[in-house]
mmCIF file of C-alpha atoms in Angstrom:
data_model
loop_
_atom_site.group_PDB
_atom_site.id
_atom_site.type_symbol
_atom_site.label_atom_id
_atom_site.label_comp_id
_atom_site.label_asym_id
_atom_site.label_seq_id
_atom_site.Cartn_x
_atom_site.Cartn_y
_atom_site.Cartn_z
ATOM 1 C CA MET A 833 160.589 77.721 136.161
ATOM 2 C CA ILE A 834 158.672 80.925 135.058
ATOM 3 C CA THR A 835 156.574 79.257 132.345
ATOM 4 C CA GLU A 836 155.791 76.096 134.562
ATOM 5 C CA TRP A 837 154.422 78.405 137.272
ATOM 6 C CA ALA A 838 152.557 80.709 135.006
ATOM 7 C CA GLU A 839 150.519 77.683 133.395
ATOM 8 C CA ARG A 840 150.184 76.313 137.047
ATOM 9 C CA VAL A 841 148.150 79.376 137.514
ATOM 10 C CA SER A 842 144.969 78.546 135.522
ATOM 11 C CA ALA A 843 145.338 74.961 136.629
ATOM 12 C CA THR A 844 145.059 76.277 140.313
ATOM 13 C CA VAL A 845 142.598 79.056 139.674
ATOM 14 C CA ASP A 846 140.271 77.574 137.364
ATOM 15 C CA PRO A 847 140.682 73.909 137.312
ATOM 16 C CA GLU A 848 137.393 72.878 135.803
ATOM 17 C CA GLY A 849 137.359 76.261 133.199
ATOM 18 C CA LEU A 850 134.352 77.981 134.406
ATOM 19 C CA LEU A 851 135.804 81.388 135.222
ATOM 20 C CA ARG A 852 135.565 84.277 132.976
ATOM 21 C CA ALA A 853 138.853 85.323 131.442
ATOM 22 C CA PRO A 854 139.322 88.645 133.557
ATOM 23 C CA GLU A 855 138.703 86.737 136.823
ATOM 24 C CA GLU A 856 141.536 84.367 135.982
ATOM 25 C CA GLY A 857 143.733 87.201 134.474
ATOM 26 C CA VAL A 858 143.911 89.302 137.809
ATOM 27 C CA TRP A 859 145.595 86.050 139.131
ATOM 28 C CA HIS A 860 148.139 85.825 136.214
ATOM 29 C CA ALA A 861 149.069 89.307 137.062
ATOM 30 C CA TYR A 862 149.747 88.530 140.758
ATOM 31 C CA VAL A 863 151.877 85.832 139.933
ATOM 32 C CA SER A 864 154.016 86.959 137.207
ATOM 33 C CA LEU A 865 154.544 90.318 139.245
ATOM 34 C CA ALA A 866 155.852 88.381 142.239
ATOM 35 C CA MET A 867 158.070 86.108 139.958
ATOM 36 C CA TYR A 868 159.443 88.945 138.254
ATOM 37 C CA ASN A 869 160.207 90.834 141.390
ATOM 38 C CA ALA A 870 161.853 87.629 143.002
ATOM 39 C CA VAL A 871 163.914 87.110 139.828
ATOM 40 C CA VAL A 872 165.139 90.582 139.105
ATOM 41 C CA GLY A 873 165.797 91.224 142.758
ATOM 42 C CA ILE A 874 168.594 88.786 142.367
ATOM 43 C CA GLU A 875 169.583 88.768 138.682
ATOM 44 C CA GLY A 876 169.188 92.569 138.045
ATOM 45 C CA ARG A 877 168.938 93.706 134.583
ATOM 46 C CA TYR A 878 165.227 95.040 134.933
ATOM 47 C CA ALA A 879 164.028 97.723 137.490
ATOM 48 C CA PRO A 880 161.773 95.623 139.951
ATOM 49 C CA TYR A 881 158.047 96.627 139.955
ATOM 50 C CA ARG A 882 157.332 99.053 143.086
ATOM 51 C CA TRP A 883 160.019 97.352 145.045
ATOM 52 C CA ARG A 884 163.571 98.102 146.018
ATOM 53 C CA ALA A 885 164.534 94.829 147.888
ATOM 54 C CA ARG A 886 167.712 92.936 146.819
ATOM 55 C CA ALA A 887 168.378 89.400 147.584
ATOM 56 C CA PRO A 888 171.740 88.206 149.373
ATOM 57 C CA ARG A 889 174.768 87.621 146.961
ATOM 58 C CA GLY A 890 174.419 84.026 145.191
ATOM 59 C CA ALA A 891 170.710 83.667 145.827
ATOM 60 C CA SER A 892 168.812 81.084 143.293
ATOM 61 C CA ALA A 893 166.465 82.896 141.031
ATOM 62 C CA GLU A 894 164.910 79.587 140.123
ATOM 63 C CA ALA A 895 164.116 78.807 143.697
ATOM 64 C CA ALA A 896 163.115 82.375 144.141
ATOM 65 C CA ALA A 897 160.664 82.143 141.409
ATOM 66 C CA ALA A 898 158.898 79.020 142.134
ATOM 67 C CA THR A 899 158.530 79.976 145.867
ATOM 68 C CA ALA A 900 156.916 83.759 144.848
ATOM 69 C CA ALA A 901 154.477 81.649 142.363
ATOM 70 C CA TYR A 902 153.846 78.995 145.267
ATOM 71 C CA GLU A 903 153.401 81.752 148.176
ATOM 72 C CA VAL A 904 150.839 83.801 146.268
ATOM 73 C CA LEU A 905 148.793 80.725 144.907
ATOM 74 C CA LEU A 906 148.630 79.342 148.439
ATOM 75 C CA ALA A 907 147.282 82.574 150.029
ATOM 76 C CA GLY A 908 144.474 82.910 147.307
ATOM 77 C CA PHE A 909 143.742 79.041 147.183
ATOM 78 C CA PRO A 910 144.813 77.164 150.555
ATOM 79 C CA LYS A 911 142.416 74.214 149.412
ATOM 80 C CA ALA A 912 144.821 73.741 146.601
ATOM 81 C CA GLY A 913 147.699 73.562 149.245
ATOM 82 C CA PRO A 914 148.576 69.951 149.027
ATOM 83 C CA LYS A 915 149.151 70.120 145.029
ATOM 84 C CA LEU A 916 150.761 73.447 145.232
ATOM 85 C CA LYS A 917 153.320 71.930 147.749
ATOM 86 C CA GLU A 918 153.970 68.959 145.763
ATOM 87 C CA ALA A 919 154.861 70.885 142.863
ATOM 88 C CA TRP A 920 157.199 73.486 144.953
ATOM 89 C CA THR A 921 158.662 70.684 146.236
ATOM 90 C CA ALA A 922 159.654 69.315 143.009
ATOM 91 C CA SER A 923 160.483 72.808 141.783
ATOM 92 C CA LEU A 924 162.955 73.185 144.473
ATOM 93 C CA ALA A 925 164.553 69.538 143.588
ATOM 94 C CA ARG A 926 165.773 70.879 140.552
ATOM 95 C CA VAL A 927 167.779 73.234 142.539
ATOM 96 C CA PRO A 928 170.974 72.361 144.244
ATOM 97 C CA ASP A 929 170.693 72.051 147.934
ATOM 98 C CA GLY A 930 172.545 74.600 150.135
ATOM 99 C CA PRO A 931 172.538 78.338 150.797
ATOM 100 C CA ALA A 932 171.734 79.388 147.278
ATOM 101 C CA GLU A 933 168.554 77.481 147.198
ATOM 102 C CA GLN A 934 167.547 78.651 150.874
ATOM 103 C CA SER A 935 168.382 82.342 150.453
ATOM 104 C CA GLY A 936 166.499 82.287 146.991
ATOM 105 C CA ALA A 937 163.337 80.612 148.456
ATOM 106 C CA ALA A 938 163.453 83.271 151.384
ATOM 107 C CA PHE A 939 163.587 85.845 149.061
ATOM 108 C CA GLY A 940 160.830 84.699 146.703
ATOM 109 C CA LYS A 941 158.625 84.315 149.750
ATOM 110 C CA ARG A 942 159.256 88.132 150.387
ATOM 111 C CA ALA A 943 158.145 88.882 147.040
ATOM 112 C CA ALA A 944 155.257 87.129 147.253
ATOM 113 C CA LYS A 945 154.622 88.995 150.462
ATOM 114 C CA HIS A 946 155.208 92.171 148.927
ATOM 115 C CA ILE A 947 152.774 91.686 145.973
ATOM 116 C CA THR A 948 150.076 90.160 148.278
ATOM 117 C CA GLY A 949 150.658 93.384 150.217
ATOM 118 C CA LEU A 950 150.395 95.851 147.616
ATOM 119 C CA ARG A 951 147.090 94.178 145.864
ATOM 120 C CA ALA A 952 145.298 93.858 149.699
ATOM 121 C CA ASP A 953 142.013 95.385 149.299
ATOM 122 C CA ASP A 954 142.419 96.035 145.521
ATOM 123 C CA GLY A 955 138.569 95.621 144.638
ATOM 124 C CA ARG A 956 138.904 91.988 143.293
ATOM 125 C CA GLY A 957 135.315 90.471 143.500
ATOM 126 C CA ALA A 958 133.888 93.703 145.200
ATOM 127 C CA SER A 959 130.157 94.505 144.907
ATOM 128 C CA VAL A 960 129.782 97.344 142.134
ATOM 129 C CA PRO A 961 126.233 98.367 141.472
ATOM 130 C CA PHE A 962 125.011 98.345 137.986
ATOM 131 C CA SER A 963 121.500 98.887 137.325
ATOM 132 C CA PRO A 964 120.300 97.842 133.540
ATOM 133 C CA LEU A 965 117.939 100.069 131.830
ATOM 134 C CA SER A 966 115.317 98.722 129.451
ATOM 135 C CA VAL A 967 115.683 101.813 126.989
ATOM 136 C CA PRO A 968 117.087 101.628 123.341
ATOM 137 C CA GLY A 969 120.800 101.736 123.157
ATOM 138 C CA ARG A 970 121.315 100.627 127.042
ATOM 139 C CA TRP A 971 122.520 97.140 127.944
ATOM 140 C CA ARG A 972 120.208 94.620 129.653
ATOM 141 C CA PRO A 973 120.883 90.905 130.612
ATOM 142 C CA ALA A 974 120.793 89.061 126.902
ATOM 143 C CA PRO A 975 119.763 85.403 125.957
ATOM 144 C CA PRO A 976 120.200 82.610 126.139
ATOM 145 C CA ASP A 977 121.263 83.039 129.940
ATOM 146 C CA HIS A 978 120.075 86.744 130.798
ATOM 147 C CA GLY A 979 122.969 86.776 133.252
ATOM 148 C CA GLY A 980 123.493 90.162 135.251
ATOM 149 C CA PHE A 981 126.719 92.162 135.077
ATOM 150 C CA ALA A 982 128.661 89.795 137.609
ATOM 151 C CA THR A 983 132.184 91.203 136.681
ATOM 152 C CA ALA A 984 131.277 94.826 136.899
ATOM 153 C CA TRP A 985 133.995 95.016 139.716
ATOM 154 C CA ILE A 986 136.409 94.625 137.104
ATOM 155 C CA GLY A 987 135.920 98.276 135.558
ATOM 156 C CA ARG A 988 136.797 99.362 139.512
ATOM 157 C CA LEU A 989 139.741 97.156 140.298
ATOM 158 C CA ARG A 990 142.563 99.578 141.351
ATOM 159 C CA PRO A 991 145.035 98.976 138.387
ATOM 160 C CA PHE A 992 148.338 97.489 138.313
ATOM 161 C CA LEU A 993 150.113 99.965 136.041
ATOM 162 C CA MET A 994 147.856 102.983 135.352
ATOM 163 C CA GLU A 995 146.727 105.706 137.888
ATOM 164 C CA HIS A 996 142.861 104.926 137.594
ATOM 165 C CA PRO A 997 140.410 102.876 135.679
ATOM 166 C CA SER A 998 139.278 105.741 133.508
ATOM 167 C CA GLN A 999 142.651 106.996 132.617
ATOM 168 C CA PHE A 1000 142.312 105.705 128.830
ATOM 169 C CA ARG A 1001 138.725 105.865 128.884
ATOM 170 C CA PRO A 1002 137.612 106.504 124.944
ATOM 171 C CA GLY A 1003 134.835 108.729 123.644
ATOM 172 C CA PRO A 1004 131.635 107.542 123.141
ATOM 173 C CA PRO A 1005 130.322 105.081 120.724
ATOM 174 C CA PRO A 1006 128.446 105.865 117.692
ATOM 175 C CA GLU A 1007 124.891 107.559 118.017
ATOM 176 C CA LEU A 1008 121.956 105.009 117.474
ATOM 177 C CA THR A 1009 120.737 107.503 114.723
ATOM 178 C CA SER A 1010 124.216 107.502 112.880
ATOM 179 C CA ALA A 1011 125.419 105.749 109.764
ATOM 180 C CA ARG A 1012 128.163 104.120 111.486
ATOM 181 C CA TYR A 1013 126.254 102.612 114.111
ATOM 182 C CA ALA A 1014 123.705 101.349 111.216
ATOM 183 C CA ARG A 1015 126.681 99.901 109.186
ATOM 184 C CA ASP A 1016 128.177 98.067 112.534
ATOM 185 C CA LEU A 1017 124.781 96.458 113.113
ATOM 186 C CA ALA A 1018 124.402 95.461 109.497
ATOM 187 C CA GLU A 1019 127.840 94.079 109.556
ATOM 188 C CA VAL A 1020 127.472 91.947 112.858
ATOM 189 C CA LYS A 1021 123.949 90.918 111.711
ATOM 190 C CA ALA A 1022 125.187 89.586 108.582
ATOM 191 C CA TYR A 1023 128.432 87.865 109.407
ATOM 192 C CA GLY A 1024 127.652 87.204 113.145
ATOM 193 C CA ALA A 1025 124.574 84.996 112.972
ATOM 194 C CA LYS A 1026 124.608 81.785 114.200
ATOM 195 C CA SER A 1027 122.794 80.146 111.037
ATOM 196 C CA GLY A 1028 122.582 81.658 107.497
ATOM 197 C CA SER A 1029 125.452 83.972 107.859
ATOM 198 C CA ARG A 1030 127.800 85.516 105.264
ATOM 199 C CA ARG A 1031 131.094 83.890 106.916
ATOM 200 C CA SER A 1032 133.073 81.679 105.315
ATOM 201 C CA ALA A 1033 134.488 78.384 107.040
ATOM 202 C CA ARG A 1034 137.799 80.246 107.887
ATOM 203 C CA GLN A 1035 135.989 83.040 109.142
ATOM 204 C CA THR A 1036 134.110 80.569 111.458
ATOM 205 C CA GLU A 1037 136.997 78.940 112.491
ATOM 206 C CA THR A 1038 138.836 82.278 113.265
ATOM 207 C CA ALA A 1039 135.859 83.342 115.515
ATOM 208 C CA LEU A 1040 136.032 80.144 117.418
ATOM 209 C CA PHE A 1041 140.083 80.336 117.304
ATOM 210 C CA VAL A 1042 140.345 83.556 119.085
ATOM 211 C CA ALA A 1043 137.334 82.740 121.837
ATOM 212 C CA ARG A 1044 139.854 80.604 123.841
ATOM 213 C CA ALA A 1045 143.483 81.652 122.883
ATOM 214 C CA ASP A 1046 145.994 80.561 125.225
ATOM 215 C CA ILE A 1047 148.576 83.573 125.464
ATOM 216 C CA SER A 1048 150.328 82.587 128.450
ATOM 217 C CA ARG A 1049 151.201 79.082 126.709
ATOM 218 C CA ALA A 1050 152.642 81.148 123.652
ATOM 219 C CA LEU A 1051 154.918 83.272 125.541
ATOM 220 C CA GLY A 1052 156.350 80.500 127.213
ATOM 221 C CA ASP A 1053 156.818 78.856 123.746
ATOM 222 C CA HIS A 1054 158.404 82.188 122.201
ATOM 223 C CA ALA A 1055 161.028 82.327 125.272
ATOM 224 C CA ALA A 1056 161.762 78.462 124.809
ATOM 225 C CA ARG A 1057 162.443 78.864 121.266
ATOM 226 C CA HIS A 1058 164.615 82.233 121.582
ATOM 227 C CA ALA A 1059 166.575 80.890 124.321
ATOM 228 C CA PHE A 1060 165.361 83.570 126.965
ATOM 229 C CA GLY A 1061 167.275 83.718 130.274
ATOM 230 C CA ILE A 1062 165.092 83.805 133.309
ATOM 231 C CA ALA A 1063 165.061 87.282 133.739
ATOM 232 C CA GLU A 1064 164.098 87.956 130.295
ATOM 233 C CA THR A 1065 161.081 85.444 130.631
ATOM 234 C CA ALA A 1066 159.897 86.766 134.107
ATOM 235 C CA ARG A 1067 159.778 90.071 132.387
ATOM 236 C CA LEU A 1068 157.900 89.014 129.228
ATOM 237 C CA TYR A 1069 155.378 87.455 131.332
ATOM 238 C CA ALA A 1070 154.905 90.299 133.915
ATOM 239 C CA ALA A 1071 154.992 92.985 131.189
ATOM 240 C CA ALA A 1072 152.176 90.918 128.960
ATOM 241 C CA LEU A 1073 149.873 89.678 131.805
ATOM 242 C CA THR A 1074 149.887 93.063 133.759
ATOM 243 C CA VAL A 1075 149.296 95.268 130.694
ATOM 244 C CA MET A 1076 146.198 92.920 129.477
ATOM 245 C CA MET A 1077 144.833 93.281 132.990
ATOM 246 C CA ASP A 1078 144.940 96.760 132.831
ATOM 247 C CA ALA A 1079 143.650 96.827 129.274
ATOM 248 C CA MET A 1080 140.685 94.891 130.750
ATOM 249 C CA ILE A 1081 140.273 97.148 133.449
ATOM 250 C CA VAL A 1082 139.860 99.937 130.922
ATOM 251 C CA ALA A 1083 137.379 98.004 128.988
ATOM 252 C CA TRP A 1084 135.359 97.184 131.868
ATOM 253 C CA ASP A 1085 135.111 101.162 132.997
ATOM 254 C CA ALA A 1086 133.884 101.672 129.600
ATOM 255 C CA LYS A 1087 131.204 99.386 129.894
ATOM 256 C CA LEU A 1088 130.180 100.721 133.152
ATOM 257 C CA HIS A 1089 130.190 104.148 132.061
ATOM 258 C CA TYR A 1090 128.527 103.812 128.478
ATOM 259 C CA ALA A 1091 126.537 100.715 129.159
ATOM 260 C CA THR A 1092 125.613 99.980 125.440
ATOM 261 C CA TRP A 1093 123.756 97.189 124.330
ATOM 262 C CA ARG A 1094 124.946 93.925 122.642
ATOM 263 C CA PRO A 1095 124.285 93.100 119.056
ATOM 264 C CA ILE A 1096 121.537 90.333 119.947
ATOM 265 C CA THR A 1097 119.627 92.994 121.554
ATOM 266 C CA ALA A 1098 120.367 95.852 119.332
ATOM 267 C CA ILE A 1099 119.459 93.537 116.242
ATOM 268 C CA ARG A 1100 116.230 91.918 117.653
ATOM 269 C CA GLU A 1101 115.049 95.507 118.985
ATOM 270 C CA ALA A 1102 116.298 97.606 116.001
ATOM 271 C CA ASP A 1103 112.694 99.169 115.392
ATOM 272 C CA HIS A 1104 113.328 101.239 118.453
ATOM 273 C CA ASP A 1105 116.585 102.470 117.823
ATOM 274 C CA SER A 1106 115.019 105.510 115.561
ATOM 275 C CA ASN A 1107 117.426 104.604 112.826
ATOM 276 C CA PRO A 1108 115.619 104.030 109.169
ATOM 277 C CA ALA A 1109 118.728 102.214 107.951
ATOM 278 C CA THR A 1110 118.236 99.363 110.508
ATOM 279 C CA ARG A 1111 115.623 96.525 110.399
ATOM 280 C CA PRO A 1112 114.676 94.424 113.254
ATOM 281 C CA ASP A 1113 115.413 90.423 113.414
ATOM 282 C CA PRO A 1114 113.343 89.108 116.760
ATOM 283 C CA THR A 1115 115.002 85.661 116.415
ATOM 284 C CA TRP A 1116 118.492 86.455 115.362
ATOM 285 C CA GLU A 1117 121.062 84.365 117.376
ATOM 286 C CA PRO A 1118 125.108 85.072 117.235
ATOM 287 C CA LEU A 1119 127.675 82.290 116.634
ATOM 288 C CA LEU A 1120 128.839 82.450 120.076
ATOM 289 C CA ALA A 1121 127.033 82.934 123.427
ATOM 290 C CA THR A 1122 126.742 86.835 124.339
ATOM 291 C CA PRO A 1123 128.755 87.355 127.470
ATOM 292 C CA ALA A 1124 127.115 89.063 130.421
ATOM 293 C CA HIS A 1125 128.359 92.484 130.005
ATOM 294 C CA PRO A 1126 128.104 95.724 127.706
ATOM 295 C CA ASP A 1127 129.337 95.686 124.023
ATOM 296 C CA TYR A 1128 131.812 98.805 124.131
ATOM 297 C CA LEU A 1129 134.406 98.310 124.669
ATOM 298 C CA SER A 1130 135.546 94.842 123.734
ATOM 299 C CA GLY A 1131 137.677 93.097 126.290
ATOM 300 C CA HIS A 1132 139.420 90.695 124.026
ATOM 301 C CA ASP A 1133 140.166 93.621 121.523
ATOM 302 C CA ALA A 1134 141.771 95.752 124.229
ATOM 303 C CA THR A 1135 143.815 93.027 125.824
ATOM 304 C CA ALA A 1136 144.855 92.271 122.120
ATOM 305 C CA GLY A 1137 145.935 95.784 121.209
ATOM 306 C CA ALA A 1138 147.782 96.046 124.691
ATOM 307 C CA LEU A 1139 149.768 92.771 124.423
ATOM 308 C CA MET A 1140 151.033 93.127 120.937
ATOM 309 C CA ARG A 1141 152.004 96.930 121.894
ATOM 310 C CA THR A 1142 153.897 95.448 124.686
ATOM 311 C CA LEU A 1143 155.582 92.688 122.633
ATOM 312 C CA GLU A 1144 156.638 95.437 120.219
ATOM 313 C CA GLY A 1145 158.342 97.106 123.066
ATOM 314 C CA VAL A 1146 160.001 94.521 124.968
ATOM 315 C CA LEU A 1147 161.136 92.423 121.876
ATOM 316 C CA GLY A 1148 161.966 95.488 119.947
ATOM 317 C CA THR A 1149 160.267 94.496 116.815
ATOM 318 C CA PRO A 1150 156.838 93.904 115.463
ATOM 319 C CA ARG A 1151 157.739 90.525 114.409
ATOM 320 C CA VAL A 1152 156.441 88.835 117.360
ATOM 321 C CA ASP A 1153 156.817 85.429 116.250
ATOM 322 C CA LEU A 1154 154.188 83.918 118.508
ATOM 323 C CA ASN A 1155 152.790 80.161 118.047
ATOM 324 C CA ILE A 1156 149.179 80.545 119.563
ATOM 325 C CA HIS A 1157 147.024 77.483 120.752
ATOM 326 C CA SER A 1158 143.421 77.590 121.080
ATOM 327 C CA ALA A 1159 141.475 75.493 123.357
ATOM 328 C CA THR A 1160 138.102 75.710 121.443
ATOM 329 C CA THR A 1161 139.553 74.644 118.051
ATOM 330 C CA ASP A 1162 142.519 72.572 119.445
ATOM 331 C CA THR A 1163 144.758 73.919 116.612
ATOM 332 C CA THR A 1164 147.536 76.457 116.557
ATOM 333 C CA ARG A 1165 148.272 79.355 114.446
ATOM 334 C CA HIS A 1166 151.486 81.030 113.917
ATOM 335 C CA TYR A 1167 151.401 84.964 114.203
ATOM 336 C CA GLU A 1168 154.685 86.391 112.654
ATOM 337 C CA HIS A 1169 153.485 90.125 113.066
ATOM 338 C CA SER A 1170 151.880 91.687 115.838
ATOM 339 C CA ALA A 1171 149.114 93.499 113.607
ATOM 340 C CA ASP A 1172 148.226 90.244 112.153
ATOM 341 C CA TYR A 1173 146.833 88.874 115.440
ATOM 342 C CA VAL A 1174 145.132 92.472 116.291
ATOM 343 C CA ARG A 1175 143.064 92.050 112.802
ATOM 344 C CA ASP A 1176 142.361 88.331 113.334
ATOM 345 C CA VAL A 1177 140.721 89.401 117.033
ATOM 346 C CA VAL A 1178 138.772 92.386 115.512
ATOM 347 C CA ASP A 1179 137.164 90.226 112.807
ATOM 348 C CA ALA A 1180 136.665 87.228 115.245
ATOM 349 C CA ARG A 1181 134.494 89.246 117.678
ATOM 350 C CA VAL A 1182 132.333 90.492 114.766
ATOM 351 C CA TRP A 1183 131.956 86.866 113.155
ATOM 352 C CA SER A 1184 131.159 85.587 116.562
ATOM 353 C CA GLY A 1185 128.182 88.093 116.458
ATOM 354 C CA ILE A 1186 129.044 89.516 119.984
ATOM 355 C CA HIS A 1187 130.678 92.787 119.296
ATOM 356 C CA THR A 1188 129.937 95.571 117.137
ATOM 357 C CA ARG A 1189 133.397 96.531 114.703
ATOM 358 C CA THR A 1190 133.432 99.759 116.342
ATOM 359 C CA ALA A 1191 133.780 98.393 119.928
ATOM 360 C CA ASP A 1192 136.477 96.343 118.730
ATOM 361 C CA VAL A 1193 138.651 98.699 116.535
ATOM 362 C CA VAL A 1194 138.374 101.345 119.481
ATOM 363 C CA ALA A 1195 139.248 98.866 122.245
ATOM 364 C CA GLY A 1196 142.587 97.719 120.211
ATOM 365 C CA THR A 1197 143.665 101.449 119.846
ATOM 366 C CA THR A 1198 142.972 101.792 123.481
ATOM 367 C CA GLY A 1199 144.931 99.046 124.389
ATOM 368 C CA ARG A 1200 147.886 100.091 122.531
ATOM 369 C CA ARG A 1201 147.981 103.536 124.424
ATOM 370 C CA VAL A 1202 147.741 101.576 127.701
ATOM 371 C CA ALA A 1203 150.739 99.603 126.658
ATOM 372 C CA GLU A 1204 152.574 102.672 125.407
ATOM 373 C CA TRP A 1205 152.162 104.599 128.549
ATOM 374 C CA MET A 1206 153.371 101.486 130.234
ATOM 375 C CA LEU A 1207 156.709 100.799 128.487
ATOM 376 C CA ASP A 1208 157.673 104.193 129.304
ATOM 377 C CA ARG A 1209 157.131 103.345 133.180
ATOM 378 C CA TYR A 1210 157.643 99.998 133.861
ATOM 379 C CA PHE A 1211 159.818 96.836 133.350
ATOM 380 C CA LEU A 1212 162.459 98.762 132.082
ATOM 381 C CA SER A 1213 166.260 97.435 131.713
ATOM 382 C CA THR A 1214 168.478 99.234 134.313
ATOM 383 C CA HIS A 1215 170.242 101.133 131.734
ATOM 384 C CA GLU A 1216 167.021 102.657 130.585
ATOM 385 C CA LEU A 1217 166.402 103.847 133.823
ATOM 386 C CA PRO A 1218 166.470 107.989 134.503
ATOM 387 C CA ARG A 1219 169.226 108.765 136.955
ATOM 388 C CA ASN A 1220 166.825 109.917 139.409
ATOM 389 C CA SER A 1221 164.768 106.604 139.600
ATOM 390 C CA GLY A 1222 166.862 105.231 142.378
#
């Protein structure tokens, strides 16, 4: 039930695949938290997320999970109401009729209302002023679309777990005149070019694979193969999807704060960076189209670091055993260890030509810091709770 409704989020929020990942990620976090609270309020085992409610004895966790997801999505996307109701009705049809189903559905509705109340006016989609500057090192709209920083609001979104967006903001990127900056630029210039690059076929495939890797689907597959119960599955999704969103907030906060130019701009305008070790190429193009926001930090790498550290904590091992499918390449890769996926994401964003290695590596480390902080405070099993936690 958890997996089915988690996968329904994308179909509801972005049926045509037009949204950027962070914009969809907010809804994954909302829904996963509502389902988590609905389930653990019945099953116990784990501490609810910022809630103390308990369901009546005997309530159906399956009915609660389906209803919680349904109500959150219906509140956000009323035009999808008929399809959502059809799916919800089908979900409840798998639960035996009677008081357990009724009380479970009622509790799921309460859980949804609690999450939508917590997240009211959280800054989603708000207007966040950001003025590009045409000076060396500073971000400005890049080819081919020259789009503005439309998702700047993510860097000011109220976090789900952290205390504020800048809580884990890292130090600044390398100075334009530094040797490290020159090495970063030389690498992405050589390996990230659309044509004439030094990439191998496998490296190109990795760059494309990472671009649209389906983490939600991988979590459901892991839960099914390892015979997770409904509470374990709800916790897996809630911990992973909320920490990824908070890591994204950290990355976007850094983008707003440091506002560094993307490789395509840096390479084309290298004659203005005052670094004698760089050389301009005014016609250089990256393998993938450059997203419309600054380089430092990489959102993909921040979420990868956060996700893998979270799975290490939740599963109790770095052997994450994930089968990850990519919509870009229509292939599936098996990742036995967390470090292998983090490595591929770091390399992929360089080989894509859209990030410098420093923006990737620092992002991954920062994401891990967010996850480590979260693991001490949220989604704890009931026997891990301190005595004064209530």
